[in-house]
Amino acid sequence: MKNVGEAPQEELATGERSTRNRVARSILDHGPSTVADLAKRLGLTQAAVRRHLDSLVHENVVEPREQRVYGARTRGRPAKVFALTDCGRDAFDQSYDMLAAEALRWIAERHGEGALVAFARDRIAAQATAYKAAIDAAPPEQRTEALAKALTADGYAATARSAPVGEQLCQHHCPVAHVAEQFPQLCEAETEMFSTLLGTHVQRLATIAHGDGVCTTFIPRSGGAPQAAQPERAAQSAQSFNSASASTAGRNPA
């Protein structure tokens, strides 16, 4: 006879799976996270989080990484963070048909690089209309945050945060990461779109498509300089940001 209050084995398994999915979803929404971060966000004990992470690592949904440190390193070993693997991203409806990559390859082979770039720009232009409306409605100091919210509505799980010499736009999810890995023109077109919408030269520091945990774009702090002078200022600001970091934020594919 079953003890009072004892849940059936299948119910226990379902509850465990539900919590495990919450852990993975939190990493998707917030990017690579420590055990402490996850425990705080989900209202779980760190021991429970570690148990679920062990299962997710075993299932190849997440993987442990060394945490990137921005600014001066403190004493001690950096905390370990957990990031989604490609398989983990696939679990969140990121299923890519090979047809998309084959179509882009056909365009490039038959019509050249220019046609591929034109396609990438036309594709991103369709998204830019909604993003522009959100940015135009926001105060100047909240434009990056407005763009992040608009991107999140499109499934990019984006956030904006202050940096020493500007801002960082972080996209914790990329619906086209697998295709962009083969065709970086998609990332480049997106970066151009950000620059146009925000009215300043921006610099892509990292992308999920190139193996980084988060797509990270550096946006220099506006100083009222003429538009023509902004690319040089942005590059100098990005260099200052990188030199202030103990480790780089990632590759710069764009």
Coordinates of N, CA and C in Angstrom, one line a residue, residues 50-187:
R50 N 22.2 21.8 -8.9 CA 23.3 21.0 -9.3 C 22.8 19.6 -9.8
R51 N 21.8 19.1 -9.1 CA 21.3 17.8 -9.5 C 20.7 17.8 -10.9
H52 N 19.9 18.9 -11.1 CA 19.3 19.0 -12.5 C 20.4 19.3 -13.5
L53 N 21.4 20.1 -13.2 CA 22.4 20.4 -14.2 C 23.2 19.1 -14.5
D54 N 23.4 18.3 -13.5 CA 24.1 17.0 -13.8 C 23.4 16.2 -14.8
S55 N 22.1 16.2 -14.7 CA 21.2 15.4 -15.6 C 21.3 16.1 -17.0
L56 N 21.2 17.4 -17.1 CA 21.2 18.1 -18.3 C 22.6 18.0 -19.0
V57 N 23.6 18.0 -18.3 CA 25.0 17.8 -18.8 C 25.0 16.4 -19.4
H58 N 24.5 15.4 -18.7 CA 24.5 14.0 -19.1 C 23.7 13.8 -20.4
E59 N 22.7 14.6 -20.6 CA 21.8 14.6 -21.8 C 22.3 15.5 -22.9
N60 N 23.5 16.1 -22.7 CA 24.1 17.0 -23.6 C 23.2 18.2 -24.0
V61 N 22.4 18.7 -23.0 CA 21.6 19.9 -23.1 C 22.4 21.1 -22.7
V62 N 23.2 21.0 -21.7 CA 24.0 22.1 -21.2 C 25.4 21.6 -21.1
E63 N 26.4 22.6 -21.0 CA 27.8 22.2 -20.8 C 28.4 23.2 -19.9
P64 N 29.3 22.8 -19.0 CA 30.0 23.7 -18.1 C 31.1 24.5 -18.9
R65 N 31.3 25.8 -18.5 CA 32.3 26.6 -19.1 C 32.9 27.5 -18.0
E66 N 34.1 28.0 -18.3 CA 34.7 29.0 -17.4 C 34.0 30.3 -17.6
Q67 N 33.7 31.0 -16.5 CA 33.0 32.3 -16.6 C 33.9 33.3 -17.1
R68 N 33.4 34.1 -18.1 CA 34.2 35.3 -18.6 C 34.0 36.4 -17.6
V69 N 35.2 37.1 -17.4 CA 35.2 38.1 -16.4 C 35.4 39.4 -17.1
Y70 N 34.5 40.4 -16.8 CA 34.7 41.8 -17.3 C 35.2 42.7 -16.2
G71 N 36.3 43.4 -16.6 CA 36.9 44.3 -15.6 C 38.0 43.5 -14.9
A72 N 38.5 44.0 -13.8 CA 39.6 43.4 -13.1 C 39.2 42.1 -12.4
R73 N 40.0 41.1 -12.5 CA 39.7 39.8 -11.9 C 39.9 39.9 -10.4
T74 N 39.0 39.3 -9.7 CA 39.1 39.2 -8.2 C 39.9 37.9 -7.9
R75 N 40.3 37.8 -6.7 CA 41.1 36.6 -6.3 C 40.2 35.4 -6.3
G76 N 40.9 34.3 -6.5 CA 40.1 33.0 -6.5 C 39.8 32.6 -7.9
R77 N 39.3 31.4 -8.0 CA 39.0 30.8 -9.3 C 37.6 31.3 -9.8
P78 N 37.5 31.7 -11.1 CA 36.2 32.1 -11.6 C 35.1 31.1 -11.4
A79 N 33.9 31.5 -11.1 CA 32.8 30.6 -11.0 C 32.5 29.9 -12.3
K80 N 32.1 28.6 -12.2 CA 31.8 27.9 -13.4 C 30.4 28.3 -13.8
V81 N 30.2 28.4 -15.1 CA 28.8 28.7 -15.7 C 28.4 27.6 -16.5
F82 N 27.1 27.5 -16.8 CA 26.5 26.5 -17.6 C 25.8 27.1 -18.8
A83 N 26.1 26.7 -20.0 CA 25.6 27.2 -21.2 C 24.9 26.1 -22.0
L84 N 23.9 26.5 -22.8 CA 23.2 25.5 -23.7 C 24.2 25.0 -24.8
T85 N 24.1 23.8 -25.1 CA 24.8 23.2 -26.2 C 23.9 23.4 -27.5
D86 N 24.4 23.0 -28.6 CA 23.6 23.1 -29.8 C 22.4 22.2 -29.7
C87 N 22.5 21.0 -29.1 CA 21.4 20.1 -28.8 C 20.4 20.7 -27.9
G88 N 20.9 21.4 -26.9 CA 20.0 22.1 -26.0 C 19.2 23.2 -26.7
R89 N 19.8 23.9 -27.6 CA 19.0 25.0 -28.3 C 18.0 24.3 -29.2
D90 N 18.4 23.2 -29.8 CA 17.4 22.5 -30.7 C 16.2 22.1 -29.9
A91 N 16.3 21.8 -28.6 CA 15.2 21.4 -27.8 C 14.1 22.5 -27.7
F92 N 14.6 23.7 -27.9 CA 13.6 24.8 -27.8 C 13.2 25.2 -29.2
D93 N 12.7 24.2 -29.9 CA 12.1 24.5 -31.2 C 13.0 25.1 -32.2
Q94 N 14.4 24.9 -32.0 CA 15.3 25.5 -33.0 C 15.7 24.4 -34.0
S95 N 14.7 23.9 -34.7 CA 14.9 22.8 -35.7 C 15.1 23.5 -37.0
Y96 N 16.2 23.2 -37.6 CA 16.6 23.8 -38.9 C 16.6 22.7 -40.0
D97 N 15.8 23.0 -41.0 CA 15.7 22.1 -42.1 C 17.0 22.4 -43.0
M98 N 17.6 21.3 -43.5 CA 18.8 21.5 -44.3 C 18.4 22.3 -45.6
L99 N 17.1 22.4 -45.9 CA 16.7 23.1 -47.1 C 17.1 24.5 -47.1
A100 N 17.1 25.2 -45.9 CA 17.5 26.6 -45.8 C 18.9 26.8 -46.2
A101 N 19.8 26.0 -45.6 CA 21.2 26.1 -45.9 C 21.5 25.8 -47.4
E102 N 20.8 24.7 -47.9 CA 21.0 24.4 -49.3 C 20.5 25.5 -50.3
A103 N 19.4 26.1 -49.9 CA 18.9 27.2 -50.7 C 19.9 28.4 -50.8
L104 N 20.5 28.8 -49.6 CA 21.5 29.8 -49.6 C 22.7 29.5 -50.4
R105 N 23.1 28.2 -50.2 CA 24.3 27.7 -51.0 C 24.1 27.8 -52.5
W106 N 22.8 27.5 -52.9 CA 22.5 27.5 -54.3 C 22.5 29.0 -54.8
I107 N 22.0 29.9 -54.0 CA 22.0 31.3 -54.4 C 23.5 31.8 -54.6
A108 N 24.3 31.4 -53.6 CA 25.7 31.9 -53.7 C 26.4 31.3 -54.9
E109 N 26.2 30.0 -55.2 CA 26.9 29.4 -56.3 C 26.4 29.8 -57.7
R110 N 25.1 30.1 -57.8 CA 24.5 30.4 -59.1 C 24.6 31.9 -59.3
H111 N 24.4 32.7 -58.3 CA 24.3 34.2 -58.5 C 25.4 35.0 -57.8
G112 N 26.3 34.3 -57.0 CA 27.4 35.0 -56.5 C 27.1 35.6 -55.1
E113 N 28.2 36.0 -54.5 CA 28.2 36.5 -53.1 C 27.3 37.7 -52.9
G114 N 27.2 38.6 -54.0 CA 26.3 39.8 -53.9 C 24.9 39.4 -53.7
A115 N 24.4 38.4 -54.4 CA 23.0 37.9 -54.2 C 22.8 37.4 -52.8
L116 N 23.7 36.7 -52.2 CA 23.6 36.2 -50.9 C 23.5 37.4 -49.9
V117 N 24.3 38.4 -50.0 CA 24.3 39.5 -49.2 C 23.0 40.3 -49.3
A118 N 22.5 40.4 -50.6 CA 21.2 41.1 -50.8 C 20.1 40.4 -50.1
F119 N 20.1 39.0 -50.2 CA 19.0 38.2 -49.5 C 19.1 38.5 -48.0
A120 N 20.3 38.4 -47.4 CA 20.4 38.6 -46.0 C 19.9 40.0 -45.6
R121 N 20.2 41.0 -46.4 CA 19.7 42.4 -46.0 C 18.2 42.5 -46.2
D122 N 17.7 41.9 -47.2 CA 16.2 42.0 -47.4 C 15.5 41.3 -46.3
R123 N 16.0 40.1 -45.9 CA 15.4 39.4 -44.8 C 15.4 40.2 -43.5
I124 N 16.5 40.8 -43.2 CA 16.5 41.6 -41.9 C 15.7 42.9 -42.0
A125 N 15.6 43.4 -43.2 CA 14.8 44.6 -43.4 C 13.4 44.4 -43.0
A126 N 12.9 43.2 -43.3 CA 11.5 42.9 -42.9 C 11.3 43.0 -41.4
Q127 N 12.3 42.6 -40.6 CA 12.2 42.7 -39.2 C 12.4 44.1 -38.7
A128 N 13.2 44.9 -39.4 CA 13.6 46.2 -38.9 C 12.5 47.2 -38.7
T129 N 11.4 47.0 -39.5 CA 10.3 47.9 -39.4 C 9.7 48.0 -38.0
A130 N 9.4 46.8 -37.4 CA 8.9 46.8 -36.0 C 9.9 47.3 -35.0
Y131 N 11.2 46.9 -35.3 CA 12.2 47.4 -34.3 C 12.3 48.9 -34.3
K132 N 12.2 49.5 -35.5 CA 12.4 51.0 -35.7 C 11.2 51.7 -34.9
A133 N 10.0 51.1 -35.0 CA 8.9 51.7 -34.3 C 9.1 51.7 -32.8
A134 N 9.7 50.6 -32.3 CA 9.9 50.5 -30.8 C 11.0 51.5 -30.4
I135 N 12.1 51.6 -31.2 CA 13.2 52.5 -30.9 C 12.7 53.9 -30.9
D136 N 12.0 54.3 -32.0 CA 11.5 55.7 -32.1 C 10.6 56.1 -31.0
A137 N 9.9 55.2 -30.4 CA 9.0 55.5 -29.3 C 9.7 55.6 -28.0
A138 N 11.0 55.3 -27.9 CA 11.7 55.3 -26.6 C 12.5 56.5 -26.5
P139 N 12.7 57.0 -25.2 CA 13.7 58.1 -25.0 C 15.1 57.7 -25.4
P140 N 15.9 58.7 -25.8 CA 17.3 58.4 -26.3 C 18.1 57.4 -25.4
E141 N 17.9 57.6 -24.1 CA 18.7 56.7 -23.2 C 18.2 55.3 -23.1
Q142 N 17.0 55.1 -23.6 CA 16.4 53.7 -23.5 C 16.3 53.0 -24.9
R143 N 17.0 53.6 -25.9 CA 16.8 53.0 -27.2 C 17.4 51.6 -27.3
T144 N 18.5 51.3 -26.7 CA 19.1 50.0 -26.8 C 18.2 49.0 -26.0
E145 N 17.6 49.4 -24.9 CA 16.7 48.6 -24.2 C 15.4 48.3 -25.0
A146 N 15.0 49.3 -25.7 CA 13.8 49.1 -26.5 C 14.0 48.1 -27.6
L147 N 15.2 48.2 -28.2 CA 15.6 47.2 -29.3 C 15.7 45.8 -28.7
A148 N 16.2 45.7 -27.5 CA 16.3 44.4 -26.8 C 15.0 43.8 -26.6
K149 N 14.0 44.6 -26.2 CA 12.6 44.1 -26.0 C 12.0 43.6 -27.3
A150 N 12.2 44.4 -28.3 CA 11.7 44.0 -29.6 C 12.3 42.7 -30.1
L151 N 13.6 42.6 -29.9 CA 14.2 41.3 -30.3 C 13.7 40.1 -29.5
T152 N 13.5 40.3 -28.2 CA 13.0 39.3 -27.4 C 11.6 38.8 -27.9
A153 N 10.8 39.8 -28.3 CA 9.5 39.4 -28.9 C 9.6 38.5 -30.1
D154 N 10.7 38.6 -30.8 CA 11.0 37.8 -32.0 C 11.7 36.5 -31.7
G155 N 11.9 36.2 -30.4 CA 12.5 35.0 -30.0 C 14.0 35.0 -29.7
Y156 N 14.6 36.2 -29.6 CA 16.1 36.3 -29.4 C 16.5 36.4 -28.0
A157 N 15.6 36.4 -27.0 CA 15.9 36.5 -25.6 C 17.0 37.5 -25.3
A158 N 16.7 38.8 -25.8 CA 17.8 39.8 -25.7 C 17.7 40.6 -24.5
T159 N 18.9 41.1 -24.0 CA 19.0 42.1 -22.9 C 19.9 43.2 -23.3
A160 N 19.8 44.3 -22.6 CA 20.8 45.4 -22.7 C 21.4 45.7 -21.4
R161 N 22.7 46.0 -21.4 CA 23.3 46.3 -20.1 C 24.4 47.4 -20.4
S162 N 24.7 48.2 -19.3 CA 25.7 49.2 -19.4 C 27.1 48.6 -19.4
A163 N 28.0 49.2 -20.1 CA 29.4 48.9 -20.2 C 30.2 50.1 -19.9
P164 N 31.5 50.0 -19.6 CA 32.3 51.2 -19.2 C 32.2 52.3 -20.2
V165 N 32.2 52.0 -21.5 CA 32.2 53.1 -22.5 C 31.1 53.0 -23.4
G166 N 30.0 52.4 -23.0 CA 28.8 52.3 -23.9 C 27.8 51.3 -23.3
E167 N 27.2 50.5 -24.2 CA 26.3 49.5 -23.8 C 26.6 48.2 -24.6
Q168 N 26.0 47.1 -24.0 CA 26.1 45.8 -24.7 C 24.7 45.3 -24.9
L169 N 24.4 44.9 -26.2 CA 23.2 44.3 -26.5 C 23.5 42.8 -26.6
C170 N 22.9 42.0 -25.8 CA 23.1 40.5 -25.7 C 21.9 39.8 -26.1
Q171 N 22.1 38.9 -27.1 CA 21.1 38.0 -27.6 C 21.4 36.6 -27.1
H172 N 20.6 36.0 -26.2 CA 20.9 34.7 -25.6 C 20.4 33.6 -26.4
H173 N 19.7 33.9 -27.5 CA 19.1 32.8 -28.4 C 19.2 33.4 -29.8
C174 N 19.4 32.5 -30.7 CA 19.4 32.9 -32.1 C 18.7 31.8 -32.9
P175 N 17.5 32.2 -33.5 CA 16.7 31.2 -34.2 C 17.3 30.7 -35.5
V176 N 18.4 31.4 -36.0 CA 19.0 30.9 -37.2 C 20.5 30.6 -37.0
A177 N 20.9 30.2 -35.8 CA 22.3 30.0 -35.5 C 22.9 29.0 -36.4
H178 N 22.2 27.9 -36.6 CA 22.8 26.8 -37.4 C 23.1 27.2 -38.8
V179 N 22.2 28.0 -39.4 CA 22.4 28.4 -40.8 C 23.5 29.6 -40.8
A180 N 23.4 30.4 -39.8 CA 24.4 31.5 -39.8 C 25.8 31.0 -39.6
E181 N 26.0 29.9 -39.0 CA 27.3 29.3 -38.8 C 28.0 29.0 -40.2
Q182 N 27.1 28.7 -41.2 CA 27.6 28.5 -42.5 C 27.6 29.7 -43.4
F183 N 26.7 30.7 -43.0 CA 26.6 31.9 -43.8 C 26.6 33.1 -42.9
P184 N 27.8 33.6 -42.6 CA 28.0 34.7 -41.6 C 27.3 36.0 -42.2
Q185 N 27.0 36.0 -43.5 CA 26.3 37.2 -44.0 C 25.0 37.5 -43.3
L186 N 24.4 36.5 -42.7 CA 23.2 36.8 -41.9 C 23.5 37.6 -40.7
C187 N 24.6 37.3 -40.0 CA 25.0 38.0 -38.8 C 25.5 39.4 -39.2

